[in-house]
mmCIF file of C-alpha atoms in Angstrom:
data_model
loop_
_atom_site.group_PDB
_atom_site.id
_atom_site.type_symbol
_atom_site.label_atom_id
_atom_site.label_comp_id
_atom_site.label_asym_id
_atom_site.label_seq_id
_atom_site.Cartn_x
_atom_site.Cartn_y
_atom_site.Cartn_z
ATOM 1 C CA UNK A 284 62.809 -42.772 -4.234
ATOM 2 C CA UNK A 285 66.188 -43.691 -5.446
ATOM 3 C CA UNK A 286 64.634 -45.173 -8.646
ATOM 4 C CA UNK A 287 62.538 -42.494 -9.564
ATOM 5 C CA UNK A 288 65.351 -39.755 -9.071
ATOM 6 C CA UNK A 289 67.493 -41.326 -11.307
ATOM 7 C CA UNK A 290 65.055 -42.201 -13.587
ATOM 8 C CA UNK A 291 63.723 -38.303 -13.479
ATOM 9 C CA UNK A 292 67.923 -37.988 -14.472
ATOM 10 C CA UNK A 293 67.599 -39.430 -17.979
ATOM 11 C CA UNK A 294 64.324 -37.842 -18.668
ATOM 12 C CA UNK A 295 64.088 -35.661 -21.929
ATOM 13 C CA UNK A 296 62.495 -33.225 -19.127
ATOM 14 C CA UNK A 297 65.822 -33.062 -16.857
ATOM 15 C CA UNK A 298 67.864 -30.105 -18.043
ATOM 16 C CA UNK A 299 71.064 -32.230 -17.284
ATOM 17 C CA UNK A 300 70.197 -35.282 -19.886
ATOM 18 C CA UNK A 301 69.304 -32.395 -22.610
ATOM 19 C CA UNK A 302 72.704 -30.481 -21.947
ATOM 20 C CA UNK A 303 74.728 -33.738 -22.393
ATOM 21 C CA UNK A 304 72.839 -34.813 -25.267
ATOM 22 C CA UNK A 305 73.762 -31.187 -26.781
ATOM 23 C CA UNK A 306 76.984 -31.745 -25.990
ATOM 24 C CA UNK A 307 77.388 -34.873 -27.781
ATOM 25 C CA UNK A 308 75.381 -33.454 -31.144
ATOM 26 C CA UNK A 309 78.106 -30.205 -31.254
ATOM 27 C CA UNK A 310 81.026 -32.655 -30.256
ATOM 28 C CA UNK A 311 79.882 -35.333 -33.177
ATOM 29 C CA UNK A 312 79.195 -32.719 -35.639
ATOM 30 C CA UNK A 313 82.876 -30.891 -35.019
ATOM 31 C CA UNK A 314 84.231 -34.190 -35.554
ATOM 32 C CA UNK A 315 82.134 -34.625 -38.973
ATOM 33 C CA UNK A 316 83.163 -31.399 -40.424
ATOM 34 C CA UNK A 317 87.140 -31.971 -39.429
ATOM 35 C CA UNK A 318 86.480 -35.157 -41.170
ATOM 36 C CA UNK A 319 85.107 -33.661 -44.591
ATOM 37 C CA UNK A 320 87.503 -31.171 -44.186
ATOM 38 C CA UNK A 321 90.278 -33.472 -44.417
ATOM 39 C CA UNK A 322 89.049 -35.920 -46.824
ATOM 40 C CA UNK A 323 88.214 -33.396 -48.852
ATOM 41 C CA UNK A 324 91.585 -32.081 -49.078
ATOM 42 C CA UNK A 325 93.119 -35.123 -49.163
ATOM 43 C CA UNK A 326 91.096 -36.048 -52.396
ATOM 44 C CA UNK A 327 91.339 -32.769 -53.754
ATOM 45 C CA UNK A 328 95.221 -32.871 -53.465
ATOM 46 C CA UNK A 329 95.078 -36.794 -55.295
ATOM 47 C CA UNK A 330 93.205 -36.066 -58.032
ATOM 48 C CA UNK A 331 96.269 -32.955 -58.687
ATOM 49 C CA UNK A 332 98.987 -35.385 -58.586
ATOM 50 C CA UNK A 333 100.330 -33.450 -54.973
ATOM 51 C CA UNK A 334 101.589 -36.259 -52.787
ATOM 52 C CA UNK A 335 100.936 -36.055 -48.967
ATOM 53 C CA UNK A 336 102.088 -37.379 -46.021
ATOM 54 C CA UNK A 337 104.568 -36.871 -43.576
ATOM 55 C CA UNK A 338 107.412 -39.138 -44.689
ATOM 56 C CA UNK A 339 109.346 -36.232 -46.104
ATOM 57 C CA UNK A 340 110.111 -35.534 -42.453
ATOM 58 C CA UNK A 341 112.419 -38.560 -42.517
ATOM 59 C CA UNK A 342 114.259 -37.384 -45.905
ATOM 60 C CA UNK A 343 117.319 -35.489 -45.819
ATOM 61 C CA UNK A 344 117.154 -31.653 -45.407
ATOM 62 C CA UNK A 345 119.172 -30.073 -48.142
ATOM 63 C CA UNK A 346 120.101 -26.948 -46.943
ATOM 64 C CA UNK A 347 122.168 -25.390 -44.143
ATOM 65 C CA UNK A 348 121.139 -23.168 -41.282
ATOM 66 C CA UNK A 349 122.997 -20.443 -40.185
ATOM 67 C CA UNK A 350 122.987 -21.070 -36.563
ATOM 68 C CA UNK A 351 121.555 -23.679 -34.443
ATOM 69 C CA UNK A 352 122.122 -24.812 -30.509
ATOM 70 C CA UNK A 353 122.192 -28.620 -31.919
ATOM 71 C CA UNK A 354 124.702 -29.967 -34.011
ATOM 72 C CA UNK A 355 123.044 -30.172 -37.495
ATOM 73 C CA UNK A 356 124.265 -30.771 -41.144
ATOM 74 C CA UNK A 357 122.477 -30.698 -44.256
ATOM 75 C CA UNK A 358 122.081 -34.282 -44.829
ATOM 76 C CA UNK A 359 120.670 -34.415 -41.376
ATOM 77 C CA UNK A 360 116.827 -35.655 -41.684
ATOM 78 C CA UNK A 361 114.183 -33.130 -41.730
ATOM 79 C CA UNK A 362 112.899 -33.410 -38.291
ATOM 80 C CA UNK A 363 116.219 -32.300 -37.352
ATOM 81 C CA UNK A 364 115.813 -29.202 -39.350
ATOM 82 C CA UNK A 365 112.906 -28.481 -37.839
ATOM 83 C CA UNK A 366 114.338 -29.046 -34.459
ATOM 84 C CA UNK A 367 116.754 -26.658 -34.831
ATOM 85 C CA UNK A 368 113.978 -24.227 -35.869
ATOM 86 C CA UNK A 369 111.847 -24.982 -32.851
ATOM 87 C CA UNK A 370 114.823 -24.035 -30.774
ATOM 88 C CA UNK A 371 115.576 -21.080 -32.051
ATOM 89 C CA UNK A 372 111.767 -20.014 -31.879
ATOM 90 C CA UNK A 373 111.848 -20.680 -27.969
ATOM 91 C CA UNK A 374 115.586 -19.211 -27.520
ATOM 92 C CA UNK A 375 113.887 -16.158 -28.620
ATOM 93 C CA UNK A 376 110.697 -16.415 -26.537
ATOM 94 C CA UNK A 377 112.094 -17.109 -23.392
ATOM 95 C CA UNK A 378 114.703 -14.698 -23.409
ATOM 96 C CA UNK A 379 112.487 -12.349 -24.803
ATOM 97 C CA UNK A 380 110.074 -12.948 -22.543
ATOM 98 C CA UNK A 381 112.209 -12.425 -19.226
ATOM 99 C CA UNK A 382 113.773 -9.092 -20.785
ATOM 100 C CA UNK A 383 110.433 -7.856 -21.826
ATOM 101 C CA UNK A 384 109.157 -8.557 -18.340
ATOM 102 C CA UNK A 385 112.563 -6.643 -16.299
ATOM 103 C CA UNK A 386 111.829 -3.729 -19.008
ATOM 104 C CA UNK A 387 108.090 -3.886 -18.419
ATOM 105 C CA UNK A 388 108.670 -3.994 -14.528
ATOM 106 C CA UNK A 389 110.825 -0.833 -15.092
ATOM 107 C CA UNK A 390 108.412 0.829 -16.943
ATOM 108 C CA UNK A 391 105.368 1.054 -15.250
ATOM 109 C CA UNK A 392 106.722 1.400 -11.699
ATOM 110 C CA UNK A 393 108.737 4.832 -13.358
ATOM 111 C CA UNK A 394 105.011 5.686 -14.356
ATOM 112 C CA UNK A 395 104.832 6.708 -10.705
ATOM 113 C CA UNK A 396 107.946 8.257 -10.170
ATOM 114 C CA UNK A 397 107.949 12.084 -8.046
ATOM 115 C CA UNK A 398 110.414 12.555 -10.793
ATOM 116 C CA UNK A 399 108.712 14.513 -14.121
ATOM 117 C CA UNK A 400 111.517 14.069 -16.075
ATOM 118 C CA UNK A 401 111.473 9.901 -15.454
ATOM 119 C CA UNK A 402 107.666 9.504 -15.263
ATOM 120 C CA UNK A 403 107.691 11.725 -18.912
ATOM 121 C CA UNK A 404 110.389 9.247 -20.556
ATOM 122 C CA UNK A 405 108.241 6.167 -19.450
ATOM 123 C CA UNK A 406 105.250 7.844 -20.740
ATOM 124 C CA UNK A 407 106.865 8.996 -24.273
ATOM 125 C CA UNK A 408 108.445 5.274 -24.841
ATOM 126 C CA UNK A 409 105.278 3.249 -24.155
ATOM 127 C CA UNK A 410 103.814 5.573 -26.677
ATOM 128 C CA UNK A 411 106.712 5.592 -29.282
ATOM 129 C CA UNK A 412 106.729 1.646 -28.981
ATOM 130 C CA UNK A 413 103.981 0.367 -28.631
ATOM 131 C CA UNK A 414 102.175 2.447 -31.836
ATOM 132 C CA UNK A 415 104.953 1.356 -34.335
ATOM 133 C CA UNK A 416 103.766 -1.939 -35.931
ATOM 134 C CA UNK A 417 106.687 -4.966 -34.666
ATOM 135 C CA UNK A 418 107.125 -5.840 -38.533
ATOM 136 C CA UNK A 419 108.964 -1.670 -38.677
ATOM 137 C CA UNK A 420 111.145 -2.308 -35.376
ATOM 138 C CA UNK A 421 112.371 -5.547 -36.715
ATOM 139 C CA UNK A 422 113.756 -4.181 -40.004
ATOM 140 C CA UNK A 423 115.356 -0.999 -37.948
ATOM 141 C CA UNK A 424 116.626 -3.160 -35.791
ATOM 142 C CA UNK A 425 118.192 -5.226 -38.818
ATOM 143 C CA UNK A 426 119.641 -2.389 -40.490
ATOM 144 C CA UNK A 427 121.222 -0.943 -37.352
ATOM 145 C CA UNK A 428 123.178 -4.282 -36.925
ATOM 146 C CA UNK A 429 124.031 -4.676 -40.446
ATOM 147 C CA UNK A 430 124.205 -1.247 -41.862
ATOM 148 C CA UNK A 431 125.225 1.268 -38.419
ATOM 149 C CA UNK A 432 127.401 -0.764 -36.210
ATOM 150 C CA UNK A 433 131.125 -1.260 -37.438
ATOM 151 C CA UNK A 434 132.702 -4.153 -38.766
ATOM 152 C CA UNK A 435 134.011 -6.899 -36.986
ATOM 153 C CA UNK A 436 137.519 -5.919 -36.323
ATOM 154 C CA UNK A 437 136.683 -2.172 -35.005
ATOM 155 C CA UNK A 438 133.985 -3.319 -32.711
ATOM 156 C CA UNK A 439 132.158 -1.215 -30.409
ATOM 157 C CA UNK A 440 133.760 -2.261 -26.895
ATOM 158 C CA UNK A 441 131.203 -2.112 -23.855
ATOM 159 C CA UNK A 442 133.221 -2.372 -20.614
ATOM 160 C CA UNK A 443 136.612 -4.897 -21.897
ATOM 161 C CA UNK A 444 134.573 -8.130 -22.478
ATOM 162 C CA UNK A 445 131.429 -7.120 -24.614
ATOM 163 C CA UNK A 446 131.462 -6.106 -28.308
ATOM 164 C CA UNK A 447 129.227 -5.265 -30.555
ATOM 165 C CA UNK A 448 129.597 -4.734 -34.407
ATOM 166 C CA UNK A 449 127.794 -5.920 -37.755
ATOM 167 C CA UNK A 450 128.735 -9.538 -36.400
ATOM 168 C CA UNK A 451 126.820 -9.110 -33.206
ATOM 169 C CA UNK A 452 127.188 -9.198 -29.520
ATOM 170 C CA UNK A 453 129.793 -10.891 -28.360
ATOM 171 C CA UNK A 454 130.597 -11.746 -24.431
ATOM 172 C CA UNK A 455 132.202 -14.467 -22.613
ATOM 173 C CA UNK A 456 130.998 -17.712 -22.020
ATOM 174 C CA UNK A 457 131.806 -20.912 -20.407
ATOM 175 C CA UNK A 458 133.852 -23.018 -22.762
ATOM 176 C CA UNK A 459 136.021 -26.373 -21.488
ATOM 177 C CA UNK A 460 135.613 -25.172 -17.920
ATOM 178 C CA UNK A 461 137.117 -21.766 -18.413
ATOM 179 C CA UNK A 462 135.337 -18.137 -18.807
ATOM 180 C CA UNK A 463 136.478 -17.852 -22.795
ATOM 181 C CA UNK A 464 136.703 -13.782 -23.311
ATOM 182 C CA UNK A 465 135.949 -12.428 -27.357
ATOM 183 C CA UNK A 466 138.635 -10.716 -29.026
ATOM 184 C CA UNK A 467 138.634 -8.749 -32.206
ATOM 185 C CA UNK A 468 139.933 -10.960 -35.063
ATOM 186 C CA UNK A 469 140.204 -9.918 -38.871
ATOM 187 C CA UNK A 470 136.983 -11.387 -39.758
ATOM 188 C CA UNK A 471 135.569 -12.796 -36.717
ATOM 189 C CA UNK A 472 135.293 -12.584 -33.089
ATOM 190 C CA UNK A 473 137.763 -15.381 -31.281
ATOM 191 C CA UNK A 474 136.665 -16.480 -28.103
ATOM 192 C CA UNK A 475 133.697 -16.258 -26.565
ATOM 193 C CA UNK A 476 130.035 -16.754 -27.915
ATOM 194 C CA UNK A 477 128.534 -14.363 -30.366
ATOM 195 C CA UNK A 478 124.468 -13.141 -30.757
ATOM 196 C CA UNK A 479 123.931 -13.113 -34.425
ATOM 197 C CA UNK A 480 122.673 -9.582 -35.799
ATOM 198 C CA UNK A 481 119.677 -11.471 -37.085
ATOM 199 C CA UNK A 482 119.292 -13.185 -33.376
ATOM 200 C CA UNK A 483 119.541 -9.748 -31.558
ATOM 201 C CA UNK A 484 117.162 -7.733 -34.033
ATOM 202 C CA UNK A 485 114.329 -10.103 -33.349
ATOM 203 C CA UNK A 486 115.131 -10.122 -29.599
ATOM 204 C CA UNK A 487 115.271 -5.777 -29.510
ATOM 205 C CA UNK A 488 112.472 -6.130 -31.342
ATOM 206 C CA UNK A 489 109.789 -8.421 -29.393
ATOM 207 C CA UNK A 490 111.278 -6.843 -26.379
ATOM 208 C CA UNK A 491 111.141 -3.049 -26.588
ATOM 209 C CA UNK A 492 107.615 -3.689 -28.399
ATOM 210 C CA UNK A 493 106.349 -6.251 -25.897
ATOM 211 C CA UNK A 494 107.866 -4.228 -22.947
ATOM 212 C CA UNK A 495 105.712 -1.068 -24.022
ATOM 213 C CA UNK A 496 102.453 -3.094 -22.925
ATOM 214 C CA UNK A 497 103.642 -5.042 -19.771
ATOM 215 C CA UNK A 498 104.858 -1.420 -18.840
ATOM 216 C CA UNK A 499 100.428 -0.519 -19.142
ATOM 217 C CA UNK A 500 99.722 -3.501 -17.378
ATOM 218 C CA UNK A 501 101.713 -2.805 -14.345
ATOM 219 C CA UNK A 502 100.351 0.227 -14.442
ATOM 220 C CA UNK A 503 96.957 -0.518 -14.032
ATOM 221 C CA UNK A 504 97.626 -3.502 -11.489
ATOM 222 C CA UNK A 505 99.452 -0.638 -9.317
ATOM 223 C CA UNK A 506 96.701 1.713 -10.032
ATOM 224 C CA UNK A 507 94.195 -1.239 -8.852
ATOM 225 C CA UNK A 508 95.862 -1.178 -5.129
ATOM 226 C CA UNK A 509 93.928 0.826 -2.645
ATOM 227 C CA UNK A 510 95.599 4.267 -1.274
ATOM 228 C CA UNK A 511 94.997 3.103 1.842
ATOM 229 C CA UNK A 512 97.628 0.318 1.628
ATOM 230 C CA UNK A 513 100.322 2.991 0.398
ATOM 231 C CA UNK A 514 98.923 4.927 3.490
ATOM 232 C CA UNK A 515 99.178 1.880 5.679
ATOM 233 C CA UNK A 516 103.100 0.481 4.390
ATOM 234 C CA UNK A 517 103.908 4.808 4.722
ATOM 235 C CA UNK A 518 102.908 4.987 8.598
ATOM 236 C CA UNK A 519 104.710 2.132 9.329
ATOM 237 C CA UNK A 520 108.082 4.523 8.308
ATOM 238 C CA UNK A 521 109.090 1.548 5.118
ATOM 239 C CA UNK A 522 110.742 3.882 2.452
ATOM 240 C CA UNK A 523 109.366 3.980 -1.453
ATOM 241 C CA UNK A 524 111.623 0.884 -2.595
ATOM 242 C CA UNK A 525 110.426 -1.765 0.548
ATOM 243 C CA UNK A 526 106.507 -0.186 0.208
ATOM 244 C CA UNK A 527 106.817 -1.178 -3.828
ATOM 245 C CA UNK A 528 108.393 -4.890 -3.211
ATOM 246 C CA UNK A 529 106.655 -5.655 -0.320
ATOM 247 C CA UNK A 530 103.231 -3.844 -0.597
ATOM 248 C CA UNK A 531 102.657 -3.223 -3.850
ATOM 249 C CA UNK A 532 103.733 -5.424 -6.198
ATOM 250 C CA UNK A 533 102.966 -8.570 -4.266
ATOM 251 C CA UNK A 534 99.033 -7.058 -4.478
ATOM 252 C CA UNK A 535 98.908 -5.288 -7.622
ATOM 253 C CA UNK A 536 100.081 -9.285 -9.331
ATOM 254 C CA UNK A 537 96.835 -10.622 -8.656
ATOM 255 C CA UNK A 538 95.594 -7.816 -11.126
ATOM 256 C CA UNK A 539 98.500 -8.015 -13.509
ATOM 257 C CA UNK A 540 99.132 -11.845 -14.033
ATOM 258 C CA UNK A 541 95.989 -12.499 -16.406
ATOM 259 C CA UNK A 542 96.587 -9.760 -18.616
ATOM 260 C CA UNK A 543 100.387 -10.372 -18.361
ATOM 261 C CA UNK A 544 99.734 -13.884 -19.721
ATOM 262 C CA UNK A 545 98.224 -12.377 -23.112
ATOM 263 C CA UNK A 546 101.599 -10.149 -23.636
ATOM 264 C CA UNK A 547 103.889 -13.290 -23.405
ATOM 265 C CA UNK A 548 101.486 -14.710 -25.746
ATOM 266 C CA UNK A 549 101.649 -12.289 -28.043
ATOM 267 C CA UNK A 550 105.657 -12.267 -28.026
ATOM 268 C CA UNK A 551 105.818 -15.978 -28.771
ATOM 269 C CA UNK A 552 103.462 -15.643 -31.293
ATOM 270 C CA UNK A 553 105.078 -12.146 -32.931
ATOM 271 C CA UNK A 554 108.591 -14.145 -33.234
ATOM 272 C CA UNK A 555 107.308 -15.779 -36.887
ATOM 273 C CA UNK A 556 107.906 -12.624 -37.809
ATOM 274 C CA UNK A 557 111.665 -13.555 -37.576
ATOM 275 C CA UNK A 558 111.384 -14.842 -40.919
ATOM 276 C CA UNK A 559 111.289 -11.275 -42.445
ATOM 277 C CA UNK A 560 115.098 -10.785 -41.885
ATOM 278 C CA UNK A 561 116.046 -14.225 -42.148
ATOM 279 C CA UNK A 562 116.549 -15.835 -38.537
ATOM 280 C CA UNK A 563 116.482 -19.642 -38.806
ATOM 281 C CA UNK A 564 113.029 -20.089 -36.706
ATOM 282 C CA UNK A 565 110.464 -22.706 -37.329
ATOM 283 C CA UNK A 566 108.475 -20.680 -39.592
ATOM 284 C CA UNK A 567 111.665 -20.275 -41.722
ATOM 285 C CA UNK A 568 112.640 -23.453 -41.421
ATOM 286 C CA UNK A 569 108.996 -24.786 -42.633
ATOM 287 C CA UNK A 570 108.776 -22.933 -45.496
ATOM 288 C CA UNK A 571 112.438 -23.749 -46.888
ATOM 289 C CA UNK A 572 111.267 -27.184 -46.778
ATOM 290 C CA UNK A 573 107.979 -26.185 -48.273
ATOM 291 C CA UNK A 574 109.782 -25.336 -51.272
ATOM 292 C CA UNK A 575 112.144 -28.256 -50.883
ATOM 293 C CA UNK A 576 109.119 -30.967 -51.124
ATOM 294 C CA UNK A 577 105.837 -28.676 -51.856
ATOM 295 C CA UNK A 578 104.630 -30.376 -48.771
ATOM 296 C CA UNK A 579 102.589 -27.331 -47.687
ATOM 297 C CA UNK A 580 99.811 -28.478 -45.535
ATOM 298 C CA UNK A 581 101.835 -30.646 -44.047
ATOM 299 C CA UNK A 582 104.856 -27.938 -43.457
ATOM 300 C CA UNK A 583 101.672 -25.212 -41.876
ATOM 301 C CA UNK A 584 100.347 -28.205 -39.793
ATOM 302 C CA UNK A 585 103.544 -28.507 -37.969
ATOM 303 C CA UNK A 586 104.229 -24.579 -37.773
ATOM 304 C CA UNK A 587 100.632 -24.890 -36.152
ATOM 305 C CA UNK A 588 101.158 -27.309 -33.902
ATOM 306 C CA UNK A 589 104.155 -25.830 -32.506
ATOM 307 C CA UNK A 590 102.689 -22.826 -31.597
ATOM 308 C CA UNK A 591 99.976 -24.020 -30.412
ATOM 309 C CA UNK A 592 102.046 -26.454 -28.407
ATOM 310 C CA UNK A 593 104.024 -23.786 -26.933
ATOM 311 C CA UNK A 594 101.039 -21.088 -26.025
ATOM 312 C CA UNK A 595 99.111 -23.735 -24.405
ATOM 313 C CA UNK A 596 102.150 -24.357 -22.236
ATOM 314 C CA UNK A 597 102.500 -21.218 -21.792
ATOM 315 C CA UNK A 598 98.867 -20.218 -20.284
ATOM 316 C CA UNK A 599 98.951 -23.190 -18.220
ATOM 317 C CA UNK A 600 102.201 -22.342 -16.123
ATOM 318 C CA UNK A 601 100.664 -18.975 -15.971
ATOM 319 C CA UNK A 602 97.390 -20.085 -15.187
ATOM 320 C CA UNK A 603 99.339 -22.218 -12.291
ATOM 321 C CA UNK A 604 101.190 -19.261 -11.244
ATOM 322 C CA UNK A 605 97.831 -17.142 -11.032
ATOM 323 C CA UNK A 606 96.424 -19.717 -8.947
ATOM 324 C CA UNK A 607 99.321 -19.743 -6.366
ATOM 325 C CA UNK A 608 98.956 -16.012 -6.040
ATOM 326 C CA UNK A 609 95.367 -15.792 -6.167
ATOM 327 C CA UNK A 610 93.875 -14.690 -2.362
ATOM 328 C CA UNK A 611 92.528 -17.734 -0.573
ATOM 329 C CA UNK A 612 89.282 -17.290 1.226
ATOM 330 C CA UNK A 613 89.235 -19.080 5.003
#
């Protein structure tokens, strides 16, 4: 019986065998058209004299970058460059992302509020921002930094340790195992560590945008959570703030997570845009040394690559996260 079952198994007849064989036709023929594709381009780019290849990567750079969290220098290889590029690219994402996420948080829980006047102001700036395209708020965001704010020695001072000015936002940081405090100089902060205006306008930017649709999404995950839960969490005398931490939120996640994980996406992915008012991120970086070597597929391979690296990574500790908050059937 054992023969003739597995037998019956690799049988044109057995909807298995036909599935794997259609499998291995789509997989094979993928394959054959990256493979024309490629050589294609490859010849293509030969018979025009382009030379291809990734050694340029090895070369030096040639050009300076305004601010990196590596040490770099312009006869640094290229890899470096890039480097420093894919840094800044996920300096920008993560802190983006958490910010976006408080704001977000903020946002849709005041869509809720018994106050008018709060639930009215979430309401009009999930509509203001989320309906102006990112590329605008960048640029405003630019010119506020460089055009609105005053110069570095009459910087705006928030509390006695934060400043901000066409220089940036300053604040203290941990520097040879001391709190370092900025001070006003005549054409620079002293002390300290200091956001670039370029750095801060992409980070407004992705977040007030980004923030305008998490805000939506923790709407509708609230929305999703039966009355009768708010009924139950009210009976038992909890006030508003311990019903929406301990009630609420923990239920309404299992609704908001997957949706959540296309908004993070879609900040990673909007930070390219960076390259409109000239922050030093991988795209930037890539197509300065595009024009360097005239490397191009090779330079939009890597921009590629790194973020598709970084949004794979991305779903899949969300993906894990969704899992570990997902409701387990006994």
């Amino acid at each position: 019986m054992r023969r003739r079952s597995a037998s019956r198994s690799w049988s044109w007849r057995s909807q298995a065998f036909r599935g794997l064989v259609w499998q291995v036709v789509a997989v094979l023929l993928v394959g054959l058209a990256a493979w024309y594709l490629g050589h294609n381009t490859l010849e293509n780019m030969r018979a025009r004299g382009i030379k291809s290849g990734f050694d340029f990567l090895f070369g030096p750079a040639g050009f300076d970058i305004g601010e990196s969290l590596v040490k770099y220098d312009a006869l640094d290889p290229v890899w470096k460059a890039f480097l420093v590029g894919l840094l800044n690219t996920l300096r920008v994402a993560i802190v983006g992302i958490v910010l976006a996420t408080l704001l977000g948080v903020a946002l849709g829980i005041g869509r809720f509020s018994k106050n008018a006047l709060l639930r009215g102001l979430c309401y009009a700036y999930t509509e203001t921002f989320r309906n102006i395209p990112i590329l605008l708020q960048l640029l405003f965001w630019y010119l506020v930094f460089t055009e609105i704010l005053p110069p570095v020695n009459e910087p705006v001072t928030l509390g006695t340790t934060f400043f901000l000015s066409k220089g940036g936002f300053s604040f203290p940081w941990w520097i040879d195992g001391v709190w370092s405090v900025p001070t006003p100089g005549a054409f620079s902060m002293d002390g300290g560590a200091t956001a670039t205006p370029e750095f801060m306008a992409v980070l407004l930017g992705l977040v007030f945008y980004t923030a305008a649709f998490i805000g939506e999404v923790v709407r509708a995950g609230i929305a999703a959570v039966p009355k009768g839960q708010v009924e139950a969490a009210s009976s038992l005398g909890l006030p508003r703030g311990l019903q929406v931490r301990k009630v609420i939120l923990p239920q309404a996640m299992r609704v908001i997570i997957p949706p959540l994980t296309n908004q993070y996406l879609n900040l990673t992915k909007n930070s390219s845009l960076a390259v409109a008012i000239g922050y030093p991120d991988v795209v930037s970086i890539a197509t300065t040394t595009l024009n360097n070597t005239g490397r191009a597929v090779e330079c939009i391979s890597i921009i590629m690559l790194v973020y598709l690296t970084t949004s794979l990574s991305t779903a899949a500790l969300m993906n894990w996260y969704n899992k570990r908050m997902a409701i387990r059937e006994r």
